[in-house]
Amino acid sequence: MSPYRTSRLIALVVGAILPLFLTSGARADDAEVLPKGVSNAYLGNFFYPFPTTDRFNKHGDTEPIANAFDGRRLDSTVFPTLLGPPLPPGTNIGTSFIKFRYDYNILNFGASYGITDRLAAGIDIPYYYAHNKVKASLDPSGATLGIGAGGAFAFCPCGGPGQPRPVNTDDVQQLLRSRFGFKRVESFTDDGLGDITALFKYQYFRTEDWRLATSLGARFPTGRQDDPDNLADIPWSPGNYAILLRLHNDYVLSNLWKERPAPSGAGPVTRQEGDLVVNFTFRYDWNLPTDVTVRISDASNPITTNKESVTRKLGDKFEFELSGRYYLLKALSFTGLYRYAFKVEDVIRGHRFNTRALEEDTDSNEQLYILGVNYSLLPLYLEKRFPIPLNLSLTYRDRFAGRGTSNAASPSQILKTRYINFTLSVPF
């Protein structure tokens, strides 16, 4: 990241974190809620040290993100009317080779506030930095078309005296711009806010063994959406509002063998050495319809002039998460998590073109795991041995399996990603 972008991000963090101390929020996926009148602010960084180059296709296999273009013979299946009428089978201008490498860095900040001892509210605000490193070239060997007099396409043989010259990469870039309205296919960089999430969490059941809570909230489309005229851009928002439901279920498993069960008083429990807490969380995202401008094409060939504003109902998403946290020490805990999620098929309705190809294979699923370590200074703070009740966490997440569309412009594609997250939180 350039020094300019770094300073810009730091300024945004400083400018945003101060008002968050006055903003309510509730983000944790366990069933705990803050006591009445207590706030919590956090700042996290999702760092992707492993470049993202692949996604999961409809069969669950990995494939390059730029698979539709890489090693592709540029023939009549890609450009059917280079010379006006349909081209004979086998007519081509060469073979394209394209690689996409996505690099992300995401800052995440928010806050929570205990309205009562059982009800909390909160906000979560991500900020994205995204870069797509593009390598694009054209191999004209085997081409049957070249560039003739006046810059028009002409049949080969090519390269000799008085013959058409071979098509090069810049010729293809010009073709995409002039005939299809696409921007130049080149490396892409952008940054900005992600989709903002706001939730209310209510803890409706609390005993020595159990904590049960439910969250209800919304996601707001404040992030960057796909540019239909840019084949190499990186969107990080589907562009729609969503209603969010969460069911949180905590069980203190160690109470089965420990002599002193965890207390059931109000507010979060101060865990003890040897505590083992298991959690099951169910999430449901009800995605609301929205109007978006898209290219009407299929995943195998996104090169088309068919573009219109359509109504898209992104498929609803369901997540099932099982996790456990073991407290090796009063202040030190380790976590392990497994999540399975699936999304139903998108529904897309236009007026001029058949949109069925955009809906195909958008019923996706994914599996991931998270491993983490957490160190809390809250016990030392309560004992007046440390001035600030800081909480530090370090996690590693790996999306190791999935299935989805091969359309890079669709928000339903499932990227094969790994990241490391560091989060600092402070209750006050």
Tab-separated table of C-alpha atoms in Angstrom:
chain	number	residue	atom	x	y	z
A	1	MET	CA	0.000	0.000	0.000
A	2	SER	CA	1.386	3.437	-0.907
A	3	PRO	CA	2.231	5.954	1.852
A	4	TYR	CA	-0.614	8.140	0.575
A	5	ARG	CA	-3.164	5.347	0.899
A	6	THR	CA	-1.778	4.337	4.288
A	7	SER	CA	-2.107	7.867	5.655
A	8	ARG	CA	-5.564	8.124	4.156
A	9	LEU	CA	-6.701	4.922	5.852
A	10	ILE	CA	-5.213	6.006	9.181
A	11	ALA	CA	-7.052	9.321	8.936
A	12	LEU	CA	-10.297	7.533	8.195
A	13	VAL	CA	-9.803	5.182	11.145
A	14	VAL	CA	-9.079	8.040	13.535
A	15	GLY	CA	-12.024	10.016	12.211
A	16	ALA	CA	-14.393	7.077	12.433
A	17	ILE	CA	-13.395	5.398	15.696
A	18	LEU	CA	-14.053	8.464	17.871
A	19	PRO	CA	-17.786	8.736	17.091
A	20	LEU	CA	-18.102	4.972	17.401
A	21	PHE	CA	-17.490	5.320	21.109
A	22	LEU	CA	-20.832	7.117	21.200
A	23	THR	CA	-22.568	4.664	18.849
A	24	SER	CA	-24.375	1.540	19.958
A	25	GLY	CA	-23.569	-1.894	18.552
A	26	ALA	CA	-23.652	-5.635	19.161
A	27	ARG	CA	-21.563	-7.870	16.933
A	28	ALA	CA	-20.254	-10.873	18.871
A	29	ASP	CA	-21.668	-14.186	17.680
A	30	ASP	CA	-21.970	-15.659	21.154
A	31	ALA	CA	-25.057	-15.232	23.334
A	32	GLU	CA	-23.533	-12.712	25.740
A	33	VAL	CA	-24.766	-9.111	25.986
A	34	LEU	CA	-23.170	-6.120	27.646
A	35	PRO	CA	-24.530	-4.936	31.005
A	36	LYS	CA	-26.770	-1.898	30.998
A	37	GLY	CA	-24.849	1.302	30.311
A	38	VAL	CA	-21.603	-0.451	29.278
A	39	SER	CA	-20.089	0.135	25.831
A	40	ASN	CA	-17.492	-1.717	23.795
A	41	ALA	CA	-15.470	-0.435	20.833
A	42	TYR	CA	-13.293	-2.548	18.550
A	43	LEU	CA	-10.907	-2.175	15.652
A	44	GLY	CA	-9.855	-5.136	13.538
A	45	ASN	CA	-7.724	-5.784	10.489
A	46	PHE	CA	-8.447	-8.597	8.035
A	47	PHE	CA	-5.104	-9.179	6.346
A	48	TYR	CA	-4.870	-11.439	3.284
A	49	PRO	CA	-1.213	-12.503	3.061
A	50	PHE	CA	-2.201	-15.294	0.672
A	51	PRO	CA	-3.158	-13.917	-2.783
A	52	THR	CA	-6.629	-14.872	-4.003
A	53	THR	CA	-6.403	-16.361	-7.495
A	54	ASP	CA	-9.072	-19.084	-7.528
A	55	ARG	CA	-12.773	-19.615	-6.932
A	56	PHE	CA	-15.022	-22.656	-6.598
A	57	ASN	CA	-17.031	-23.571	-9.700
A	58	LYS	CA	-20.447	-25.249	-9.925
A	59	HIS	CA	-18.855	-28.683	-9.436
A	60	GLY	CA	-16.973	-27.662	-6.282
A	61	ASP	CA	-13.597	-27.663	-8.035
A	62	THR	CA	-11.204	-24.716	-7.938
A	63	GLU	CA	-10.585	-22.702	-11.082
A	64	PRO	CA	-8.797	-19.411	-11.847
A	65	ILE	CA	-10.911	-16.289	-11.383
A	66	ALA	CA	-10.084	-15.290	-14.976
A	67	ASN	CA	-10.886	-18.772	-16.255
A	68	ALA	CA	-13.288	-17.453	-18.926
A	69	PHE	CA	-10.395	-15.615	-20.629
A	70	ASP	CA	-7.277	-17.611	-19.762
A	71	GLY	CA	-6.036	-19.920	-22.523
A	72	ARG	CA	-9.092	-18.943	-24.578
A	73	ARG	CA	-9.031	-19.099	-28.359
A	74	LEU	CA	-10.517	-15.784	-29.496
A	75	ASP	CA	-12.801	-17.122	-32.194
A	76	SER	CA	-16.451	-16.804	-33.209
A	77	THR	CA	-17.616	-17.974	-29.756
A	78	VAL	CA	-16.087	-14.777	-28.320
A	79	PHE	CA	-16.290	-12.314	-31.226
A	80	PRO	CA	-18.909	-13.697	-33.656
A	81	THR	CA	-18.987	-10.675	-36.025
A	82	LEU	CA	-15.428	-9.412	-36.395
A	83	LEU	CA	-15.870	-9.100	-40.174
A	84	GLY	CA	-19.582	-8.262	-40.152
A	85	PRO	CA	-21.281	-11.595	-40.971
A	86	PRO	CA	-20.788	-14.674	-38.762
A	87	LEU	CA	-17.279	-16.086	-39.054
A	88	PRO	CA	-16.551	-19.603	-40.304
A	89	PRO	CA	-15.761	-22.149	-37.568
A	90	GLY	CA	-12.128	-21.997	-36.461
A	91	THR	CA	-11.587	-18.387	-37.480
A	92	ASN	CA	-9.637	-16.655	-34.703
A	93	ILE	CA	-7.226	-13.843	-33.877
A	94	GLY	CA	-5.084	-15.819	-31.413
A	95	THR	CA	-5.183	-17.152	-27.856
A	96	SER	CA	-5.546	-14.917	-24.808
A	97	PHE	CA	-3.721	-15.533	-21.529
A	98	ILE	CA	-5.039	-13.636	-18.515
A	99	LYS	CA	-4.325	-13.979	-14.793
A	100	PHE	CA	-6.162	-12.208	-11.963
A	101	ARG	CA	-4.694	-11.938	-8.466
A	102	TYR	CA	-6.880	-10.330	-5.811
A	103	ASP	CA	-5.233	-8.719	-2.779
A	104	TYR	CA	-7.377	-7.444	0.098
A	105	ASN	CA	-6.807	-5.541	3.288
A	106	ILE	CA	-9.941	-4.809	5.326
A	107	LEU	CA	-10.198	-2.583	8.372
A	108	ASN	CA	-13.200	-3.311	10.543
A	109	PHE	CA	-14.445	-1.032	13.276
A	110	GLY	CA	-17.571	-0.757	15.353
A	111	ALA	CA	-19.059	-0.466	18.814
A	112	SER	CA	-21.716	-1.983	21.072
A	113	TYR	CA	-23.834	-0.655	23.919
A	114	GLY	CA	-25.876	-2.356	26.622
A	115	ILE	CA	-29.365	-0.828	26.592
A	116	THR	CA	-30.493	-3.143	29.388
A	117	ASP	CA	-28.876	-6.170	31.020
A	118	ARG	CA	-30.459	-8.307	28.303
A	119	LEU	CA	-30.606	-6.004	25.267
A	120	ALA	CA	-27.673	-4.557	23.324
A	121	ALA	CA	-27.381	-2.744	20.020
A	122	GLY	CA	-24.544	-2.119	17.654
A	123	ILE	CA	-22.925	-1.216	14.391
A	124	ASP	CA	-20.147	-2.731	12.263
A	125	ILE	CA	-18.300	-0.680	9.629
A	126	PRO	CA	-15.702	-2.277	7.299
A	127	TYR	CA	-13.297	-0.346	5.094
A	128	TYR	CA	-11.822	-2.136	2.060
A	129	TYR	CA	-8.577	-1.809	0.198
A	130	ALA	CA	-8.597	-4.062	-2.883
A	131	HIS	CA	-6.140	-4.625	-5.708
A	132	ASN	CA	-6.387	-6.880	-8.752
A	133	LYS	CA	-3.032	-7.547	-10.355
A	134	VAL	CA	-3.781	-8.342	-13.996
A	135	LYS	CA	-1.454	-10.088	-16.420
A	136	ALA	CA	-2.881	-10.075	-19.967
A	137	SER	CA	-1.281	-11.126	-23.239
A	138	LEU	CA	-2.210	-12.499	-26.658
A	139	ASP	CA	-0.456	-15.314	-28.507
A	140	PRO	CA	-1.166	-14.837	-32.247
A	141	SER	CA	0.287	-18.189	-33.303
A	142	GLY	CA	-2.381	-20.233	-35.040
A	143	ALA	CA	-4.465	-17.139	-35.785
A	144	THR	CA	-6.419	-17.010	-39.047
A	145	LEU	CA	-7.056	-13.254	-38.886
A	146	GLY	CA	-4.644	-10.334	-38.741
A	147	ILE	CA	-4.729	-6.562	-39.115
A	148	GLY	CA	-4.779	-5.467	-42.736
A	149	ALA	CA	-4.678	-2.150	-44.542
A	150	GLY	CA	-6.538	0.621	-42.765
A	151	GLY	CA	-6.619	-1.319	-39.510
A	152	ALA	CA	-9.363	-3.706	-40.636
A	153	PHE	CA	-9.280	-7.424	-39.895
A	154	ALA	CA	-8.073	-9.567	-42.786
A	155	PHE	CA	-7.466	-13.251	-43.313
A	156	CYS	CA	-3.970	-14.663	-42.856
A	157	PRO	CA	-1.239	-15.676	-43.733
A	158	CYS	CA	0.165	-12.892	-41.594
A	159	GLY	CA	3.509	-11.286	-40.850
A	160	GLY	CA	5.117	-11.380	-44.285
A	161	PRO	CA	5.735	-8.552	-46.771
A	162	GLY	CA	2.404	-7.139	-47.928
A	163	GLN	CA	0.509	-9.443	-45.579
A	164	PRO	CA	-1.687	-8.499	-42.605
A	165	ARG	CA	0.237	-8.131	-39.366
A	166	PRO	CA	-0.578	-10.385	-36.384
A	167	VAL	CA	-3.108	-9.092	-33.875
A	168	ASN	CA	-1.502	-7.915	-30.618
A	169	THR	CA	-2.738	-7.265	-27.074
A	170	ASP	CA	-3.432	-3.566	-27.702
A	171	ASP	CA	-5.595	-4.468	-30.701
A	172	VAL	CA	-7.781	-6.654	-28.498
A	173	GLN	CA	-7.987	-3.904	-25.866
A	174	GLN	CA	-9.112	-1.453	-28.563
A	175	LEU	CA	-11.649	-3.977	-29.845
A	176	LEU	CA	-13.162	-4.382	-26.374
A	177	ARG	CA	-13.438	-0.606	-25.987
A	178	SER	CA	-14.716	0.382	-29.423
A	179	ARG	CA	-17.138	-2.437	-30.162
A	180	PHE	CA	-18.236	-3.574	-26.712
A	181	GLY	CA	-17.813	-0.519	-24.488
A	182	PHE	CA	-15.470	-2.163	-21.970
A	183	LYS	CA	-12.721	-0.323	-20.146
A	184	ARG	CA	-9.124	-1.376	-20.647
A	185	VAL	CA	-8.358	-4.738	-19.026
A	186	GLU	CA	-5.582	-3.785	-16.627
A	187	SER	CA	-4.646	-3.876	-12.957
A	188	PHE	CA	-7.327	-2.407	-10.706
A	189	THR	CA	-7.059	-0.669	-7.326
A	190	ASP	CA	-9.746	0.935	-5.191
A	191	ASP	CA	-10.714	1.475	-1.577
A	192	GLY	CA	-13.832	2.538	0.293
A	193	LEU	CA	-16.486	1.655	2.822
A	194	GLY	CA	-17.977	-1.820	2.849
A	195	ASP	CA	-21.585	-2.660	3.654
A	196	ILE	CA	-22.535	-1.370	7.110
A	197	THR	CA	-24.341	-3.741	9.490
A	198	ALA	CA	-26.507	-2.748	12.464
A	199	LEU	CA	-27.975	-5.264	14.937
A	200	PHE	CA	-30.015	-5.515	18.127
A	201	LYS	CA	-29.273	-8.537	20.341
A	202	TYR	CA	-31.650	-9.775	23.032
A	203	GLN	CA	-30.653	-12.445	25.561
A	204	TYR	CA	-33.907	-14.241	26.392
A	205	PHE	CA	-32.585	-17.149	28.484
A	206	ARG	CA	-29.787	-17.363	31.064
A	207	THR	CA	-28.839	-20.128	33.498
A	208	GLU	CA	-25.625	-21.550	34.953
A	209	ASP	CA	-25.249	-23.746	31.881
A	210	TRP	CA	-26.988	-21.899	29.059
A	211	ARG	CA	-27.033	-18.495	27.400
A	212	LEU	CA	-29.550	-18.058	24.546
A	213	ALA	CA	-29.961	-14.896	22.501
A	214	THR	CA	-31.322	-13.660	19.193
A	215	SER	CA	-30.195	-10.783	16.989
A	216	LEU	CA	-32.188	-8.808	14.453
A	217	GLY	CA	-30.770	-6.132	12.207
A	218	ALA	CA	-30.011	-4.935	8.711
A	219	ARG	CA	-27.182	-4.617	6.209
A	220	PHE	CA	-26.928	-1.403	4.203
A	221	PRO	CA	-25.439	-1.263	0.657
A	222	THR	CA	-22.691	1.276	1.304
A	223	GLY	CA	-19.902	-0.713	-0.380
A	224	ARG	CA	-18.541	-0.702	-3.926
A	225	GLN	CA	-20.702	-2.516	-6.480
A	226	ASP	CA	-19.672	-4.176	-9.732
A	227	ASP	CA	-18.920	-1.979	-12.746
A	228	PRO	CA	-20.479	-3.790	-15.745
A	229	ASP	CA	-18.001	-2.063	-18.080
A	230	ASN	CA	-14.896	-3.245	-16.211
A	231	LEU	CA	-13.874	-6.892	-16.570
A	232	ALA	CA	-11.088	-6.567	-13.971
A	233	ASP	CA	-12.704	-4.594	-11.138
A	234	ILE	CA	-13.349	-5.975	-7.637
A	235	PRO	CA	-16.767	-5.281	-6.102
A	236	TRP	CA	-17.348	-5.918	-2.394
A	237	SER	CA	-21.057	-5.187	-2.122
A	238	PRO	CA	-24.010	-6.878	-3.875
A	239	GLY	CA	-25.813	-3.535	-3.741
A	240	ASN	CA	-28.935	-4.613	-1.859
A	241	TYR	CA	-30.418	-4.108	1.593
A	242	ALA	CA	-30.778	-7.222	3.741
A	243	ILE	CA	-32.696	-8.126	6.906
A	244	LEU	CA	-30.518	-10.187	9.265
A	245	LEU	CA	-31.592	-12.789	11.832
A	246	ARG	CA	-29.172	-14.542	14.214
A	247	LEU	CA	-29.809	-17.227	16.838
A	248	HIS	CA	-27.014	-17.595	19.426
A	249	ASN	CA	-26.766	-20.610	21.727
A	250	ASP	CA	-23.995	-20.944	24.345
A	251	TYR	CA	-23.513	-24.002	26.550
A	252	VAL	CA	-20.887	-24.191	29.301
A	253	LEU	CA	-19.761	-27.750	28.657
A	254	SER	CA	-17.175	-27.703	31.437
A	255	ASN	CA	-19.972	-27.411	34.013
A	256	LEU	CA	-20.477	-31.151	33.508
A	257	TRP	CA	-17.229	-31.872	35.364
A	258	LYS	CA	-16.302	-28.665	37.185
A	259	GLU	CA	-17.276	-28.275	40.832
A	260	ARG	CA	-18.069	-24.563	40.587
A	261	PRO	CA	-20.540	-23.786	37.799
A	262	ALA	CA	-20.406	-20.431	36.077
A	263	PRO	CA	-22.569	-17.757	37.735
A	264	SER	CA	-25.867	-16.812	36.090
A	265	GLY	CA	-25.970	-13.140	37.080
A	266	ALA	CA	-26.519	-10.241	34.744
A	267	GLY	CA	-24.073	-9.343	32.013
A	268	PRO	CA	-21.118	-11.224	30.504
A	269	VAL	CA	-19.543	-13.950	32.592
A	270	THR	CA	-15.929	-13.664	33.735
A	271	ARG	CA	-14.646	-17.057	32.671
A	272	GLN	CA	-12.374	-19.147	34.848
A	273	GLU	CA	-9.396	-21.338	34.093
A	274	GLY	CA	-10.545	-24.624	32.557
A	275	ASP	CA	-13.911	-23.333	31.287
A	276	LEU	CA	-15.071	-24.802	27.984
A	277	VAL	CA	-17.930	-23.060	26.182
A	278	VAL	CA	-19.520	-24.383	22.996
A	279	ASN	CA	-21.635	-22.218	20.737
A	280	PHE	CA	-24.062	-22.889	17.918
A	281	THR	CA	-25.107	-19.909	15.818
A	282	PHE	CA	-27.676	-19.848	13.029
A	283	ARG	CA	-27.735	-16.919	10.607
A	284	TYR	CA	-30.326	-15.970	8.024
A	285	ASP	CA	-29.870	-13.127	5.522
A	286	TRP	CA	-33.074	-12.081	3.772
A	287	ASN	CA	-31.767	-10.231	0.718
A	288	LEU	CA	-34.168	-7.609	-0.616
A	289	PRO	CA	-34.599	-6.919	-4.361
A	290	THR	CA	-32.667	-4.070	-5.928
A	291	ASP	CA	-32.120	-2.559	-9.380
A	292	VAL	CA	-28.652	-3.053	-10.878
A	293	THR	CA	-27.114	-2.548	-14.317
A	294	VAL	CA	-25.520	-5.728	-15.668
A	295	ARG	CA	-24.229	-7.302	-18.851
A	296	ILE	CA	-26.605	-10.042	-20.003
A	297	SER	CA	-24.199	-12.867	-20.814
A	298	ASP	CA	-23.249	-16.322	-19.617
A	299	ALA	CA	-20.300	-17.347	-17.475
A	300	SER	CA	-18.394	-18.916	-20.380
A	301	ASN	CA	-18.381	-15.696	-22.408
A	302	PRO	CA	-18.942	-12.391	-20.592
A	303	ILE	CA	-18.085	-10.388	-23.746
A	304	THR	CA	-21.399	-8.893	-24.891
A	305	THR	CA	-23.002	-5.545	-25.709
A	306	ASN	CA	-26.280	-6.641	-24.095
A	307	LYS	CA	-26.586	-4.368	-21.071
A	308	GLU	CA	-29.616	-3.173	-19.146
A	309	SER	CA	-30.963	-2.302	-15.716
A	310	VAL	CA	-32.542	-5.381	-14.129
A	311	THR	CA	-34.244	-6.192	-10.854
A	312	ARG	CA	-32.106	-8.693	-8.936
A	313	LYS	CA	-33.258	-10.645	-5.901
A	314	LEU	CA	-30.068	-12.109	-4.482
A	315	GLY	CA	-30.774	-15.546	-3.046
A	316	ASP	CA	-31.326	-15.719	0.710
A	317	LYS	CA	-28.384	-17.056	2.710
A	318	PHE	CA	-28.348	-19.576	5.577
A	319	GLU	CA	-25.345	-20.213	7.847
A	320	PHE	CA	-24.761	-22.893	10.480
A	321	GLU	CA	-21.812	-22.398	12.796
A	322	LEU	CA	-20.381	-24.575	15.558
A	323	SER	CA	-17.541	-23.309	17.736
A	324	GLY	CA	-15.779	-23.943	21.010
A	325	ARG	CA	-13.664	-21.811	23.321
A	326	TYR	CA	-11.343	-23.239	25.952
A	327	TYR	CA	-9.907	-21.032	28.708
A	328	LEU	CA	-6.398	-22.288	29.366
A	329	LEU	CA	-5.954	-19.384	31.758
A	330	LYS	CA	-8.370	-16.862	33.119
A	331	ALA	CA	-7.166	-14.355	30.527
A	332	LEU	CA	-6.072	-16.711	27.734
A	333	SER	CA	-8.446	-18.715	25.567
A	334	PHE	CA	-8.329	-20.688	22.320
A	335	THR	CA	-11.128	-21.014	19.787
A	336	GLY	CA	-12.039	-23.371	16.975
A	337	LEU	CA	-14.946	-22.845	14.579
A	338	TYR	CA	-16.599	-24.612	11.634
A	339	ARG	CA	-19.176	-22.959	9.394
A	340	TYR	CA	-21.369	-24.301	6.603
A	341	ALA	CA	-23.401	-21.848	4.545
A	342	PHE	CA	-25.626	-22.065	1.504
A	343	LYS	CA	-27.502	-19.561	-0.623
A	344	VAL	CA	-30.538	-20.163	-2.815
A	345	GLU	CA	-30.612	-19.169	-6.484
A	346	ASP	CA	-30.775	-15.529	-7.528
A	347	VAL	CA	-33.859	-14.239	-9.346
A	348	ILE	CA	-33.123	-11.664	-12.064
A	349	ARG	CA	-35.779	-9.951	-14.174
A	350	GLY	CA	-35.131	-7.644	-17.135
A	351	HIS	CA	-37.152	-6.283	-20.039
A	352	ARG	CA	-35.074	-6.667	-23.208
A	353	PHE	CA	-33.002	-9.836	-22.802
A	354	ASN	CA	-33.296	-13.357	-21.419
A	355	THR	CA	-31.651	-13.233	-17.981
A	356	ARG	CA	-31.743	-16.965	-17.233
A	357	ALA	CA	-28.000	-17.344	-17.901
A	358	LEU	CA	-27.271	-14.894	-15.062
A	359	GLU	CA	-29.261	-17.036	-12.610
A	360	GLU	CA	-27.572	-20.350	-13.391
A	361	ASP	CA	-25.375	-21.851	-10.649
A	362	THR	CA	-25.972	-18.928	-8.255
A	363	ASP	CA	-27.293	-21.375	-5.627
A	364	SER	CA	-23.941	-21.552	-3.875
A	365	ASN	CA	-22.471	-23.085	-0.724
A	366	GLU	CA	-19.259	-22.795	1.258
A	367	GLN	CA	-17.360	-24.360	4.147
A	368	LEU	CA	-14.707	-22.728	6.297
A	369	TYR	CA	-12.909	-23.030	9.606
A	370	ILE	CA	-11.420	-20.476	11.981
A	371	LEU	CA	-8.696	-21.010	14.579
A	372	GLY	CA	-7.900	-18.304	17.087
A	373	VAL	CA	-6.315	-17.198	20.319
A	374	ASN	CA	-7.708	-14.520	22.597
A	375	TYR	CA	-6.030	-12.642	25.437
A	376	SER	CA	-8.122	-10.491	27.753
A	377	LEU	CA	-6.856	-7.954	30.243
A	378	LEU	CA	-10.315	-7.656	31.792
A	379	PRO	CA	-9.464	-9.943	34.745
A	380	LEU	CA	-6.399	-7.821	35.550
A	381	TYR	CA	-8.459	-4.670	35.148
A	382	LEU	CA	-11.102	-5.934	37.568
A	383	GLU	CA	-8.316	-6.690	40.036
A	384	LYS	CA	-6.988	-3.124	39.491
A	385	ARG	CA	-3.701	-4.486	38.158
A	386	PHE	CA	-4.049	-2.954	34.668
A	387	PRO	CA	-5.484	0.462	33.740
A	388	ILE	CA	-7.382	-0.516	30.551
A	389	PRO	CA	-9.587	-3.624	29.996
A	390	LEU	CA	-8.153	-4.443	26.575
A	391	ASN	CA	-9.094	-7.578	24.675
A	392	LEU	CA	-6.791	-8.883	21.918
A	393	SER	CA	-7.624	-11.635	19.445
A	394	LEU	CA	-5.736	-13.252	16.581
A	395	THR	CA	-7.507	-15.633	14.180
A	396	TYR	CA	-6.850	-17.534	10.962
A	397	ARG	CA	-9.695	-18.296	8.554
A	398	ASP	CA	-9.675	-20.690	5.587
A	399	ARG	CA	-12.568	-21.175	3.164
A	400	PHE	CA	-11.584	-24.664	2.090
A	401	ALA	CA	-14.609	-25.835	0.089
A	402	GLY	CA	-17.502	-24.393	-1.845
A	403	ARG	CA	-19.594	-24.346	-4.982
A	404	GLY	CA	-20.827	-21.387	-7.019
A	405	THR	CA	-21.102	-19.585	-10.303
A	406	SER	CA	-18.162	-18.973	-12.623
A	407	ASN	CA	-19.444	-15.503	-13.513
A	408	ALA	CA	-16.849	-13.090	-12.117
A	409	ALA	CA	-19.383	-10.229	-12.198
A	410	SER	CA	-21.848	-12.095	-9.976
A	411	PRO	CA	-21.885	-11.471	-6.194
A	412	SER	CA	-22.720	-15.185	-5.861
A	413	GLN	CA	-19.266	-16.441	-6.865
A	414	ILE	CA	-17.376	-18.173	-4.044
A	415	LEU	CA	-13.722	-17.163	-3.861
A	416	LYS	CA	-11.134	-19.446	-2.287
A	417	THR	CA	-9.752	-17.107	0.362
A	418	ARG	CA	-7.647	-17.208	3.513
A	419	TYR	CA	-6.956	-14.388	5.913
A	420	ILE	CA	-5.479	-13.469	9.294
A	421	ASN	CA	-7.485	-11.180	11.568
A	422	PHE	CA	-6.231	-9.121	14.482
A	423	THR	CA	-8.822	-7.314	16.611
A	424	LEU	CA	-8.466	-5.006	19.584
A	425	SER	CA	-11.537	-4.181	21.682
A	426	VAL	CA	-12.102	-1.987	24.723
A	427	PRO	CA	-15.174	-2.007	26.989
A	428	PHE	CA	-15.928	1.234	28.802
